[in-house]
Coordinates of C-alpha atoms in Angstrom, one line a residue:
Chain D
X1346 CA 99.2 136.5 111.6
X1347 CA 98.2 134.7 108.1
X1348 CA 97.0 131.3 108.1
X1349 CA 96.4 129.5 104.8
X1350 CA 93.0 128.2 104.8
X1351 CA 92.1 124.8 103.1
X1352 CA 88.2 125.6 103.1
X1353 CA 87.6 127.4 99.9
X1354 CA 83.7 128.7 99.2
X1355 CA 81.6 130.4 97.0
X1356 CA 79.1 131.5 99.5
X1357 CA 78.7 135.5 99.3
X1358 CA 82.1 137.4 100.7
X1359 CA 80.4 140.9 100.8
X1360 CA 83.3 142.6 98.8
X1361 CA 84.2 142.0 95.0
X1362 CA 86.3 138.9 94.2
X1363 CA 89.6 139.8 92.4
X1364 CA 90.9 138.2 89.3
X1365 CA 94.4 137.8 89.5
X1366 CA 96.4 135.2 91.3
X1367 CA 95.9 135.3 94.9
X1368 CA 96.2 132.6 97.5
X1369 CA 93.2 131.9 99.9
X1370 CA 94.0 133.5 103.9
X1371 CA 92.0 134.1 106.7
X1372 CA 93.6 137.3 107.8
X1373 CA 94.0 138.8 111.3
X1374 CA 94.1 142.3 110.9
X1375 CA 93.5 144.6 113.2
X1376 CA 90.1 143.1 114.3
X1377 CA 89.3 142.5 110.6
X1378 CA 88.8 138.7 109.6
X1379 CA 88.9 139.1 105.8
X1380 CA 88.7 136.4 103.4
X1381 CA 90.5 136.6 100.0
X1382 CA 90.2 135.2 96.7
X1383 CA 91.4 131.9 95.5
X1384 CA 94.5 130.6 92.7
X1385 CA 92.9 131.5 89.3
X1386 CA 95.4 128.3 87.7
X1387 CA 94.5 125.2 87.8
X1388 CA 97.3 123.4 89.5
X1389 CA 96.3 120.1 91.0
X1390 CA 92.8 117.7 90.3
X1391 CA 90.7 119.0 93.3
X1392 CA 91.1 123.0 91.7
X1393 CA 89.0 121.4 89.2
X1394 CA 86.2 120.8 91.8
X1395 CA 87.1 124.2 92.3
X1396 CA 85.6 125.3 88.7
X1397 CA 82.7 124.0 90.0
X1398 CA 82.0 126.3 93.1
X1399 CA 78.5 127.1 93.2
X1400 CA 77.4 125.2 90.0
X1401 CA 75.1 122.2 89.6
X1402 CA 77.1 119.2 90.5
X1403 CA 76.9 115.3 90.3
X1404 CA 78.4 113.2 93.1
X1405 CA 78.9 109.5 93.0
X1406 CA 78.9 108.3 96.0
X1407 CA 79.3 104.9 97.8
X1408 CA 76.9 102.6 98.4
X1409 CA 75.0 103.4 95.8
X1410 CA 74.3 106.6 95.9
X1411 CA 74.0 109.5 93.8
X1412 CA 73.7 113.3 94.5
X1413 CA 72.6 116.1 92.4
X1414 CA 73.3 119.8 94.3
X1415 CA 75.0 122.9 94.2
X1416 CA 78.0 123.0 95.3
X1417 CA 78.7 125.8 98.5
X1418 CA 81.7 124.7 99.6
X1419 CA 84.4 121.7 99.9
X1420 CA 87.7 121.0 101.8
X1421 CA 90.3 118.9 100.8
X1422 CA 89.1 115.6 102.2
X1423 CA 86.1 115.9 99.8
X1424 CA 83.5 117.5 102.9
X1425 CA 81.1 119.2 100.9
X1426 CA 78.4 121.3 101.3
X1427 CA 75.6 121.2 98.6
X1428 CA 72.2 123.3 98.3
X1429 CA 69.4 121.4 97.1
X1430 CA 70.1 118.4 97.0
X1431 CA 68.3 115.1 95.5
X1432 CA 70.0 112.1 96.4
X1433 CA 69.4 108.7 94.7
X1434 CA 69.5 105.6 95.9
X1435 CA 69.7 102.4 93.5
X1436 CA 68.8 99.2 95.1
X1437 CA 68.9 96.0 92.5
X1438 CA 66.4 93.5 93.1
X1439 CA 66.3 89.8 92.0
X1440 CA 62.9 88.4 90.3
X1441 CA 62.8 85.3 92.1
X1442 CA 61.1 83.4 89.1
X1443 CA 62.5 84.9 86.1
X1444 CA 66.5 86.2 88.0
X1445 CA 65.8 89.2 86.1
X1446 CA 67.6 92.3 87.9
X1447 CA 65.3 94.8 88.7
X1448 CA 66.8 98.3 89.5
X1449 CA 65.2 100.6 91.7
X1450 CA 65.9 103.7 92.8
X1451 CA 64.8 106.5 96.0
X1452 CA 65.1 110.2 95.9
X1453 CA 64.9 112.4 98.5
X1454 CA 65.3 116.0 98.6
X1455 CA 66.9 117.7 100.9
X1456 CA 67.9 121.6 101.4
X1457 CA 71.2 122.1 103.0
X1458 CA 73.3 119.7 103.3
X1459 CA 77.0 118.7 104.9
X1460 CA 78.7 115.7 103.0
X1461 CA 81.5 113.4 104.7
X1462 CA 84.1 112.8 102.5
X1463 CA 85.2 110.1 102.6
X1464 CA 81.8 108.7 101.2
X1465 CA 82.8 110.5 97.8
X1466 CA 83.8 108.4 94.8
X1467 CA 83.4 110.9 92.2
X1468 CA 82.3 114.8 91.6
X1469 CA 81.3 115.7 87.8
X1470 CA 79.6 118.4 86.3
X1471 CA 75.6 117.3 86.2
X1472 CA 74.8 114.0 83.9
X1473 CA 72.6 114.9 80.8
X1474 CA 70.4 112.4 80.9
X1475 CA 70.0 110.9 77.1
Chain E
X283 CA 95.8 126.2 128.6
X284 CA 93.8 123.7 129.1
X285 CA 91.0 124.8 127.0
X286 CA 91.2 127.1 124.0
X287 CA 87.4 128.0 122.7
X288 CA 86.4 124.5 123.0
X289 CA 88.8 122.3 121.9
X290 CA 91.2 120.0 123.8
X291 CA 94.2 121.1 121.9
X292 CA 96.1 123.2 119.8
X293 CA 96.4 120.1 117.4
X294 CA 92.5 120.1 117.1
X295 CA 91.9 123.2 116.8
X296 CA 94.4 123.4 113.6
X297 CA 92.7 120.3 112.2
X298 CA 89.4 121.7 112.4
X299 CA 90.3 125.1 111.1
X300 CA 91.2 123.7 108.2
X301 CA 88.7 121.8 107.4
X302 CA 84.6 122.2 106.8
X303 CA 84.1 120.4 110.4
X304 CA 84.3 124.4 111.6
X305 CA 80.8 124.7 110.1
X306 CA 79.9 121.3 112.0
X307 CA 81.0 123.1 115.4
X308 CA 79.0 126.3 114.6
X309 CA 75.8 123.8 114.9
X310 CA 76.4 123.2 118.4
X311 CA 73.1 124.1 120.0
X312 CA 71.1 123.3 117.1
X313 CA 68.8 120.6 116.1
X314 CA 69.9 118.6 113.3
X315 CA 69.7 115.5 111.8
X316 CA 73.1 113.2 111.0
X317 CA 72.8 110.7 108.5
X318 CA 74.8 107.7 109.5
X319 CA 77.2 105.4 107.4
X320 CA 74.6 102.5 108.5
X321 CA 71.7 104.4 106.9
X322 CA 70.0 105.3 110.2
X323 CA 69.7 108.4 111.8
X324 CA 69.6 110.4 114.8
X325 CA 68.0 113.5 115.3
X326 CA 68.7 115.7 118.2
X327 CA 70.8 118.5 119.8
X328 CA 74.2 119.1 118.8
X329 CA 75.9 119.3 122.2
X330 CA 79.2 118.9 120.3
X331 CA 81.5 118.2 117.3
X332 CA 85.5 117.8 117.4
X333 CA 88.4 117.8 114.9
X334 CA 87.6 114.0 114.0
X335 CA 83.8 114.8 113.3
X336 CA 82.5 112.9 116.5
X337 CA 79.2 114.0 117.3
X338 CA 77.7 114.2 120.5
X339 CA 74.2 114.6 120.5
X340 CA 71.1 115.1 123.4
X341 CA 67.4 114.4 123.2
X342 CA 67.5 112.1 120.3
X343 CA 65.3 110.6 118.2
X344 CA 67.4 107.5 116.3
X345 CA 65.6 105.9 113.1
X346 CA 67.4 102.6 112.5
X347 CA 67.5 101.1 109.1
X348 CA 64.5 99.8 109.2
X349 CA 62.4 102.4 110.3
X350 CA 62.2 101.3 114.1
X351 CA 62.2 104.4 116.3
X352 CA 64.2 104.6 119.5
X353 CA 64.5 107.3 122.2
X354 CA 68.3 108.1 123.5
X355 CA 69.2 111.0 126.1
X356 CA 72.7 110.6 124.7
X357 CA 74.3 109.6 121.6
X358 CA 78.1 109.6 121.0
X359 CA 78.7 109.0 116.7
X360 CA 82.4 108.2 115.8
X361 CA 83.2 111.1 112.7
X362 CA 83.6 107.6 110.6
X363 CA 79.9 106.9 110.7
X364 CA 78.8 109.9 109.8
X365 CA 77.5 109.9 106.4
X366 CA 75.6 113.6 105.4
X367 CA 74.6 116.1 108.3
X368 CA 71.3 118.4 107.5
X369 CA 72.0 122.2 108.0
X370 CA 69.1 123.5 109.5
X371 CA 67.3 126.1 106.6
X372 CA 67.9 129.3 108.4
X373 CA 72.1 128.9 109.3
X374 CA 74.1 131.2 107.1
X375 CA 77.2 129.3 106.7
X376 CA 79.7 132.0 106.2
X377 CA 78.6 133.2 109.2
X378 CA 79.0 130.7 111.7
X379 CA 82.3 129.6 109.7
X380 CA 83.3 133.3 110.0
X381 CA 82.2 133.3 114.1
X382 CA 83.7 130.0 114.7
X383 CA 87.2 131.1 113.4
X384 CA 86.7 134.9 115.4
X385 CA 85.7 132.8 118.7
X386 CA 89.0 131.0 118.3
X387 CA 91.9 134.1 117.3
X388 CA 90.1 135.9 120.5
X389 CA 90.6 132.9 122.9
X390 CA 94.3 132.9 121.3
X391 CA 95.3 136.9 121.4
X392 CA 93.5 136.6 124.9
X393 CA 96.2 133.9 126.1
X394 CA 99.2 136.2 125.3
X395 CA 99.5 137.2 121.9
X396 CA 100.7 140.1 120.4
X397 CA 99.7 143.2 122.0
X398 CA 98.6 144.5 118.7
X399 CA 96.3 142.0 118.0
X400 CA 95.0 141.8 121.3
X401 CA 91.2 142.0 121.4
X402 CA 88.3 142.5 124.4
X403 CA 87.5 139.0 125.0
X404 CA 83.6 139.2 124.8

């Protein structure tokens, strides 16, 4: 029995990865669980996120907020899993004298973490900062 | 069957296979930390996680907003407020992704399948 999995991930198979063009499956086979290697074409936007499989990556996210990781793994509602992570958060503050905006911004670091998302506006390869 | 390896349906169970909330449901047991979409947080067991990303925690220490801590034996988050969810340093993903999806195809050959597929339910 094949199912078609929908969580693709770069995390270590323990055999080779092919090159050529195979679909993702879980298989059941004879006590086996195997899992295969993914489409090498790029065929629709979020294979493009697949390109980025553990690389650095840049995530906009709502609210504010930023995040800088490598990318372990993603579905296709955006859940992601990033490794080392700093996220930023930019808060904009109003001088009360002078209504200059001030912008301000929190990191924290964290190690491992699991992303909702539906939080995720944008994933790009990491900023170079000018 | 009323319950296959945990989940209240057959619906659920494809929704979650499919998906990274697998990994979510290999934390049960664990002590984690969930990040809301109110940016507080809740720290505690993970007592469980369903297709929709609810999270049922135990022995939880909440953080609101600002900073105030509160004390819950229980704490029920709807999968729309969650915002991240720390993995605790020593999980190996695969793994528990891998274990999550074996714990279910053994609960499902066990309930009739194929004969050749059929495994010792352990």
């Amino acid at each position: 029995m094949e199912t078609e999995a929908s969580i693709i991930t770069s995390l270590p198979l323990g055999f080779p990865t092919c090159l050529f063009e195979l679909k993702m499956h879980i298989y059941l086979k004879r006590q086996q669980m195997l899992f295969c290697c993914t489409t090498n074409t790029v065929e629709e936007p979020l294979d493009l996120i697949r390109l980025s499989l553990d690389e650095r990556i840049y995530v906009k996210m709502r609210n504010d907020r930023e995040l800088r990781g490598r990318l372990h793994a993603y579905d296709q509602h955006l859940n992601m899993i990033l490794g080392d992570v700093e996220e930023t958060v930019t808060t904009v503050e109003i001088d009360e004298e002078t209504y200059e905006e001030l912008y301000k911004s929190t990191k924290r670091n964290i190690p491992m973490l699991f992303v909702r998302g539906d939080g995720v506006v944008l994933v790009a390869p990491p900023l170079r900062v000018g | 069957i009323h319950l296959v390896a945990g989940f209240s349906s057959i619906r659920e169970r494809t929704i979650a296979e499919n998906s990274l909330v697998i990994l979510l449901q290999g934390l049960q047991g664990q002590v984690t930390t969930v990040d809301l979409r109110d940016e507080s947080t809740a720290r505690g067991h993970v007592v469980n996680v369903d297709a929709f990303m609810n999270i049922r925690l135990k022995k939880v220490l909440h953080r609101d907003r600002r900073g105030r801590l509160t004390q819950l034996e229980d704490l029920f988050v709807t999968g729309r407020n969650v915002r991240y969810v720390h993995i605790p340093d020593h999980m190996d993903i695969m793994e528990t992704i891998q274990g999550q999806l074996a714990k279910s195809h053994r609960v499902r050959n066990f309930a009739g399948g194929r004969k050749e597929y059929a495994k010792k339910k352990s």
